[in-house]
């Protein structure tokens, strides 16, 4: 068996291995880029939560600086902990390395964000910390929409720069090959060319 493997390696051109290395490098770059995009999305959702708080309390004479030092900073730290947990879970589930169908990935995003949002609220209640329910609800709810949309935008940017698509070979013929070709072309999130 090992001799057959050596013979095959001798026959394969060095260019094939260079292309494989380039594909692996592109996968790492896209993973890091998508993770950074998710971090940006989480942060923008927290900022959105603060804006909603300010707009909802505009008539209540809310002292923003006092709120930030008494409540906001602790809430941001807990929020960052849960957003980092989400990004680790996304990485572990292959969101940054595998090409999944859009609705499958969106379902996982909704499940993870909802679970972490409820855990965030539970931790804050259990530790009896002061926190703004408005910021909590607005930030996690907006994340349900912002995160999938930002992934679409970042993937389009990666596609535009040439990092997103992976060369693909279909082995087979007839109806099966045609149906696979059609499926690959119809599912843009798989990014196969």
PDB file of C-alpha atoms in Angstrom:
ATOM      1  CA  UNK A   1       0.000   0.000   0.000  1.00  0.00           C
ATOM      2  CA  UNK A   2       2.779   2.398   0.903  1.00  0.00           C
ATOM      3  CA  UNK A   3       4.606   1.706  -2.370  1.00  0.00           C
ATOM      4  CA  UNK A   4       1.458   2.537  -4.329  1.00  0.00           C
ATOM      5  CA  UNK A   5       1.176   5.809  -2.396  1.00  0.00           C
ATOM      6  CA  UNK A   6       4.808   6.677  -3.216  1.00  0.00           C
ATOM      7  CA  UNK A   7       4.245   5.913  -6.875  1.00  0.00           C
ATOM      8  CA  UNK A   8       1.172   8.143  -6.896  1.00  0.00           C
ATOM      9  CA  UNK A   9       3.119  10.975  -5.263  1.00  0.00           C
ATOM     10  CA  UNK A  10       5.803  10.699  -7.930  1.00  0.00           C
ATOM     11  CA  UNK A  11       3.177  11.014 -10.627  1.00  0.00           C
ATOM     12  CA  UNK A  12       1.388  13.999  -9.149  1.00  0.00           C
ATOM     13  CA  UNK A  13       2.918  17.260 -10.277  1.00  0.00           C
ATOM     14  CA  UNK A  14       4.391  19.665  -7.768  1.00  0.00           C
ATOM     15  CA  UNK A  15       1.927  22.276  -8.991  1.00  0.00           C
ATOM     16  CA  UNK A  16      -0.939  20.281  -7.467  1.00  0.00           C
ATOM     17  CA  UNK A  17       0.677  20.504  -4.024  1.00  0.00           C
ATOM     18  CA  UNK A  18       1.337  24.221  -4.446  1.00  0.00           C
ATOM     19  CA  UNK A  19      -2.330  24.752  -5.291  1.00  0.00           C
ATOM     20  CA  UNK A  20      -3.404  22.709  -2.269  1.00  0.00           C
ATOM     21  CA  UNK A  21      -1.174  24.833  -0.043  1.00  0.00           C
ATOM     22  CA  UNK A  22      -2.648  28.008  -1.550  1.00  0.00           C
ATOM     23  CA  UNK A  23      -6.202  26.710  -0.963  1.00  0.00           C
ATOM     24  CA  UNK A  24      -5.395  25.934   2.687  1.00  0.00           C
ATOM     25  CA  UNK A  25      -3.861  29.401   3.112  1.00  0.00           C
ATOM     26  CA  UNK A  26      -6.975  30.995   1.591  1.00  0.00           C
ATOM     27  CA  UNK A  27      -9.188  29.005   3.978  1.00  0.00           C
ATOM     28  CA  UNK A  28      -7.222  30.331   6.955  1.00  0.00           C
ATOM     29  CA  UNK A  29      -7.405  33.907   5.656  1.00  0.00           C
ATOM     30  CA  UNK A  30     -11.162  33.646   5.074  1.00  0.00           C
ATOM     31  CA  UNK A  31     -11.674  32.109   8.520  1.00  0.00           C
ATOM     32  CA  UNK A  32      -9.804  34.904  10.253  1.00  0.00           C
ATOM     33  CA  UNK A  33     -11.551  37.553   8.140  1.00  0.00           C
ATOM     34  CA  UNK A  34     -15.020  36.127   8.910  1.00  0.00           C
ATOM     35  CA  UNK A  35     -14.202  35.862  12.636  1.00  0.00           C
ATOM     36  CA  UNK A  36     -13.078  39.503  12.672  1.00  0.00           C
ATOM     37  CA  UNK A  37     -16.297  40.424  10.853  1.00  0.00           C
ATOM     38  CA  UNK A  38     -18.299  38.617  13.521  1.00  0.00           C
ATOM     39  CA  UNK A  39     -16.425  40.494  16.255  1.00  0.00           C
ATOM     40  CA  UNK A  40     -17.243  43.768  14.537  1.00  0.00           C
ATOM     41  CA  UNK A  41     -20.898  42.714  14.267  1.00  0.00           C
ATOM     42  CA  UNK A  42     -21.124  41.847  17.964  1.00  0.00           C
ATOM     43  CA  UNK A  43     -19.576  45.190  18.910  1.00  0.00           C
ATOM     44  CA  UNK A  44     -21.896  47.136  16.596  1.00  0.00           C
ATOM     45  CA  UNK A  45     -24.897  45.344  18.124  1.00  0.00           C
ATOM     46  CA  UNK A  46     -23.818  46.402  21.612  1.00  0.00           C
ATOM     47  CA  UNK A  47     -23.429  49.996  20.421  1.00  0.00           C
ATOM     48  CA  UNK A  48     -26.891  49.717  18.875  1.00  0.00           C
ATOM     49  CA  UNK A  49     -28.211  48.569  22.281  1.00  0.00           C
ATOM     50  CA  UNK A  50     -26.715  51.659  23.927  1.00  0.00           C
ATOM     51  CA  UNK A  51     -28.275  53.891  21.264  1.00  0.00           C
ATOM     52  CA  UNK A  52     -31.677  52.269  21.893  1.00  0.00           C
ATOM     53  CA  UNK A  53     -31.207  52.876  25.631  1.00  0.00           C
ATOM     54  CA  UNK A  54     -30.366  56.536  25.042  1.00  0.00           C
ATOM     55  CA  UNK A  55     -33.350  57.027  22.727  1.00  0.00           C
ATOM     56  CA  UNK A  56     -35.770  55.245  25.061  1.00  0.00           C
ATOM     57  CA  UNK A  57     -34.608  57.288  28.079  1.00  0.00           C
ATOM     58  CA  UNK A  58     -34.291  60.660  26.373  1.00  0.00           C
ATOM     59  CA  UNK A  59     -36.964  62.203  28.585  1.00  0.00           C
ATOM     60  CA  UNK A  60     -35.702  60.619  31.815  1.00  0.00           C
ATOM     61  CA  UNK A  61     -32.557  62.717  32.072  1.00  0.00           C
ATOM     62  CA  UNK A  62     -30.150  59.746  31.961  1.00  0.00           C
ATOM     63  CA  UNK A  63     -26.563  60.588  32.903  1.00  0.00           C
ATOM     64  CA  UNK A  64     -24.645  58.553  30.325  1.00  0.00           C
ATOM     65  CA  UNK A  65     -21.234  58.804  31.984  1.00  0.00           C
ATOM     66  CA  UNK A  66     -22.610  57.739  35.369  1.00  0.00           C
ATOM     67  CA  UNK A  67     -24.554  54.890  33.723  1.00  0.00           C
ATOM     68  CA  UNK A  68     -21.407  53.749  31.902  1.00  0.00           C
ATOM     69  CA  UNK A  69     -19.282  53.548  35.065  1.00  0.00           C
ATOM     70  CA  UNK A  70     -22.012  52.006  37.227  1.00  0.00           C
ATOM     71  CA  UNK A  71     -23.638  49.596  34.777  1.00  0.00           C
ATOM     72  CA  UNK A  72     -22.392  49.863  31.205  1.00  0.00           C
ATOM     73  CA  UNK A  73     -18.783  48.766  31.678  1.00  0.00           C
ATOM     74  CA  UNK A  74     -19.767  45.589  33.558  1.00  0.00           C
ATOM     75  CA  UNK A  75     -22.412  44.853  30.964  1.00  0.00           C
ATOM     76  CA  UNK A  76     -19.885  45.323  28.151  1.00  0.00           C
ATOM     77  CA  UNK A  77     -17.420  42.943  29.808  1.00  0.00           C
ATOM     78  CA  UNK A  78     -20.074  40.242  30.250  1.00  0.00           C
ATOM     79  CA  UNK A  79     -21.297  40.840  26.695  1.00  0.00           C
ATOM     80  CA  UNK A  80     -17.723  40.483  25.365  1.00  0.00           C
ATOM     81  CA  UNK A  81     -17.339  37.221  27.274  1.00  0.00           C
ATOM     82  CA  UNK A  82     -20.483  35.815  25.679  1.00  0.00           C
ATOM     83  CA  UNK A  83     -19.628  37.137  22.219  1.00  0.00           C
ATOM     84  CA  UNK A  84     -16.163  35.526  22.468  1.00  0.00           C
ATOM     85  CA  UNK A  85     -17.888  32.288  23.491  1.00  0.00           C
ATOM     86  CA  UNK A  86     -20.113  32.561  20.418  1.00  0.00           C
ATOM     87  CA  UNK A  87     -17.136  33.094  18.116  1.00  0.00           C
ATOM     88  CA  UNK A  88     -15.372  30.069  19.633  1.00  0.00           C
ATOM     89  CA  UNK A  89     -18.525  27.997  19.121  1.00  0.00           C
ATOM     90  CA  UNK A  90     -18.810  29.233  15.529  1.00  0.00           C
ATOM     91  CA  UNK A  91     -15.161  28.281  14.951  1.00  0.00           C
ATOM     92  CA  UNK A  92     -15.693  24.860  16.517  1.00  0.00           C
ATOM     93  CA  UNK A  93     -18.825  24.263  14.400  1.00  0.00           C
ATOM     94  CA  UNK A  94     -16.895  25.075  11.220  1.00  0.00           C
ATOM     95  CA  UNK A  95     -18.516  28.401  10.365  1.00  0.00           C
ATOM     96  CA  UNK A  96     -15.142  29.874   9.437  1.00  0.00           C
ATOM     97  CA  UNK A  97     -13.603  26.869   7.710  1.00  0.00           C
ATOM     98  CA  UNK A  98     -16.433  24.941   6.040  1.00  0.00           C
ATOM     99  CA  UNK A  99     -18.909  26.083   3.433  1.00  0.00           C
ATOM    100  CA  UNK A 100     -22.389  25.298   4.740  1.00  0.00           C
ATOM    101  CA  UNK A 101     -25.722  26.156   3.113  1.00  0.00           C
ATOM    102  CA  UNK A 102     -26.997  29.595   4.156  1.00  0.00           C
ATOM    103  CA  UNK A 103     -30.060  28.414   6.052  1.00  0.00           C
ATOM    104  CA  UNK A 104     -28.173  25.708   7.928  1.00  0.00           C
ATOM    105  CA  UNK A 105     -25.599  28.235   9.092  1.00  0.00           C
ATOM    106  CA  UNK A 106     -28.262  30.836   9.913  1.00  0.00           C
ATOM    107  CA  UNK A 107     -30.149  28.265  12.000  1.00  0.00           C
ATOM    108  CA  UNK A 108     -26.994  27.549  14.004  1.00  0.00           C
ATOM    109  CA  UNK A 109     -26.365  31.280  14.434  1.00  0.00           C
ATOM    110  CA  UNK A 110     -29.897  31.829  15.756  1.00  0.00           C
ATOM    111  CA  UNK A 111     -29.611  28.845  18.102  1.00  0.00           C
ATOM    112  CA  UNK A 112     -26.241  29.916  19.517  1.00  0.00           C
ATOM    113  CA  UNK A 113     -27.165  33.606  19.903  1.00  0.00           C
ATOM    114  CA  UNK A 114     -30.495  32.788  21.565  1.00  0.00           C
ATOM    115  CA  UNK A 115     -28.870  30.348  23.977  1.00  0.00           C
ATOM    116  CA  UNK A 116     -26.058  32.738  24.856  1.00  0.00           C
ATOM    117  CA  UNK A 117     -28.464  35.656  25.207  1.00  0.00           C
ATOM    118  CA  UNK A 118     -30.549  33.706  27.710  1.00  0.00           C
ATOM    119  CA  UNK A 119     -27.399  32.567  29.527  1.00  0.00           C
ATOM    120  CA  UNK A 120     -26.192  36.166  29.647  1.00  0.00           C
ATOM    121  CA  UNK A 121     -29.434  37.248  31.268  1.00  0.00           C
ATOM    122  CA  UNK A 122     -29.294  34.299  33.679  1.00  0.00           C
ATOM    123  CA  UNK A 123     -25.724  35.027  34.744  1.00  0.00           C
ATOM    124  CA  UNK A 124     -26.503  38.669  35.388  1.00  0.00           C
ATOM    125  CA  UNK A 125     -29.608  37.799  37.410  1.00  0.00           C
ATOM    126  CA  UNK A 126     -27.792  35.051  39.358  1.00  0.00           C
ATOM    127  CA  UNK A 127     -24.904  37.352  40.249  1.00  0.00           C
ATOM    128  CA  UNK A 128     -27.333  40.203  41.031  1.00  0.00           C
ATOM    129  CA  UNK A 129     -25.366  42.688  38.953  1.00  0.00           C
ATOM    130  CA  UNK A 130     -27.024  45.865  37.788  1.00  0.00           C
ATOM    131  CA  UNK A 131     -27.543  45.867  34.071  1.00  0.00           C
ATOM    132  CA  UNK A 132     -29.765  47.412  31.446  1.00  0.00           C
ATOM    133  CA  UNK A 133     -32.419  45.057  30.098  1.00  0.00           C
ATOM    134  CA  UNK A 134     -32.870  47.431  27.171  1.00  0.00           C
ATOM    135  CA  UNK A 135     -29.223  47.113  26.084  1.00  0.00           C
ATOM    136  CA  UNK A 136     -29.292  43.344  26.664  1.00  0.00           C
ATOM    137  CA  UNK A 137     -32.458  42.780  24.632  1.00  0.00           C
ATOM    138  CA  UNK A 138     -31.572  45.226  21.842  1.00  0.00           C
ATOM    139  CA  UNK A 139     -28.023  43.943  21.422  1.00  0.00           C
ATOM    140  CA  UNK A 140     -28.849  40.230  21.324  1.00  0.00           C
ATOM    141  CA  UNK A 141     -31.969  40.731  19.192  1.00  0.00           C
ATOM    142  CA  UNK A 142     -30.117  42.882  16.673  1.00  0.00           C
ATOM    143  CA  UNK A 143     -27.357  40.258  16.547  1.00  0.00           C
ATOM    144  CA  UNK A 144     -29.886  37.764  15.189  1.00  0.00           C
ATOM    145  CA  UNK A 145     -30.217  39.968  12.100  1.00  0.00           C
ATOM    146  CA  UNK A 146     -26.844  41.705  11.872  1.00  0.00           C
ATOM    147  CA  UNK A 147     -24.628  38.620  12.096  1.00  0.00           C
ATOM    148  CA  UNK A 148     -26.070  36.723   9.078  1.00  0.00           C
ATOM    149  CA  UNK A 149     -26.191  39.952   7.044  1.00  0.00           C
ATOM    150  CA  UNK A 150     -22.600  40.835   7.900  1.00  0.00           C
ATOM    151  CA  UNK A 151     -21.491  37.339   6.911  1.00  0.00           C
ATOM    152  CA  UNK A 152     -23.123  37.841   3.512  1.00  0.00           C
ATOM    153  CA  UNK A 153     -21.307  41.167   3.108  1.00  0.00           C
ATOM    154  CA  UNK A 154     -17.934  39.803   4.225  1.00  0.00           C
ATOM    155  CA  UNK A 155     -18.270  36.777   1.959  1.00  0.00           C
ATOM    156  CA  UNK A 156     -19.040  39.050  -0.981  1.00  0.00           C
ATOM    157  CA  UNK A 157     -15.890  41.034  -0.141  1.00  0.00           C
ATOM    158  CA  UNK A 158     -13.873  37.823   0.045  1.00  0.00           C
ATOM    159  CA  UNK A 159     -15.387  36.647  -3.239  1.00  0.00           C
ATOM    160  CA  UNK A 160     -14.540  39.984  -4.857  1.00  0.00           C
ATOM    161  CA  UNK A 161     -10.904  39.668  -3.709  1.00  0.00           C
ATOM    162  CA  UNK A 162     -10.708  36.043  -4.893  1.00  0.00           C
ATOM    163  CA  UNK A 163     -10.273  34.385  -1.502  1.00  0.00           C
ATOM    164  CA  UNK A 164     -13.720  32.813  -1.135  1.00  0.00           C
ATOM    165  CA  UNK A 165     -14.089  30.385  -4.033  1.00  0.00           C
ATOM    166  CA  UNK A 166     -12.476  26.946  -4.002  1.00  0.00           C
ATOM    167  CA  UNK A 167     -11.595  25.042  -7.194  1.00  0.00           C
ATOM    168  CA  UNK A 168     -13.763  21.935  -7.450  1.00  0.00           C
ATOM    169  CA  UNK A 169     -13.612  18.833  -9.599  1.00  0.00           C
ATOM    170  CA  UNK A 170     -16.689  16.693 -10.216  1.00  0.00           C
ATOM    171  CA  UNK A 171     -15.857  13.058 -10.768  1.00  0.00           C
ATOM    172  CA  UNK A 172     -18.606  11.232 -12.621  1.00  0.00           C
ATOM    173  CA  UNK A 173     -20.819  11.588 -15.646  1.00  0.00           C
ATOM    174  CA  UNK A 174     -24.416  11.722 -16.744  1.00  0.00           C
ATOM    175  CA  UNK A 175     -27.370  12.917 -14.704  1.00  0.00           C
ATOM    176  CA  UNK A 176     -25.570  12.604 -11.358  1.00  0.00           C
ATOM    177  CA  UNK A 177     -22.724  14.882 -12.466  1.00  0.00           C
ATOM    178  CA  UNK A 178     -25.165  17.391 -13.945  1.00  0.00           C
ATOM    179  CA  UNK A 179     -27.250  17.492 -10.743  1.00  0.00           C
ATOM    180  CA  UNK A 180     -24.109  17.986  -8.621  1.00  0.00           C
ATOM    181  CA  UNK A 181     -22.932  20.745 -10.960  1.00  0.00           C
ATOM    182  CA  UNK A 182     -26.348  22.432 -10.704  1.00  0.00           C
ATOM    183  CA  UNK A 183     -26.371  22.155  -6.897  1.00  0.00           C
ATOM    184  CA  UNK A 184     -22.876  23.629  -6.622  1.00  0.00           C
ATOM    185  CA  UNK A 185     -23.779  26.562  -8.880  1.00  0.00           C
ATOM    186  CA  UNK A 186     -27.078  27.244  -7.085  1.00  0.00           C
ATOM    187  CA  UNK A 187     -25.591  27.310  -3.568  1.00  0.00           C
ATOM    188  CA  UNK A 188     -23.431  30.423  -3.529  1.00  0.00           C
ATOM    189  CA  UNK A 189     -22.322  30.020   0.118  1.00  0.00           C
ATOM    190  CA  UNK A 190     -20.424  26.839  -0.772  1.00  0.00           C
ATOM    191  CA  UNK A 191     -18.198  28.993  -2.980  1.00  0.00           C
ATOM    192  CA  UNK A 192     -17.114  26.224  -5.306  1.00  0.00           C
ATOM    193  CA  UNK A 193     -16.004  26.985  -8.822  1.00  0.00           C
TER     194      UNK A 193
END
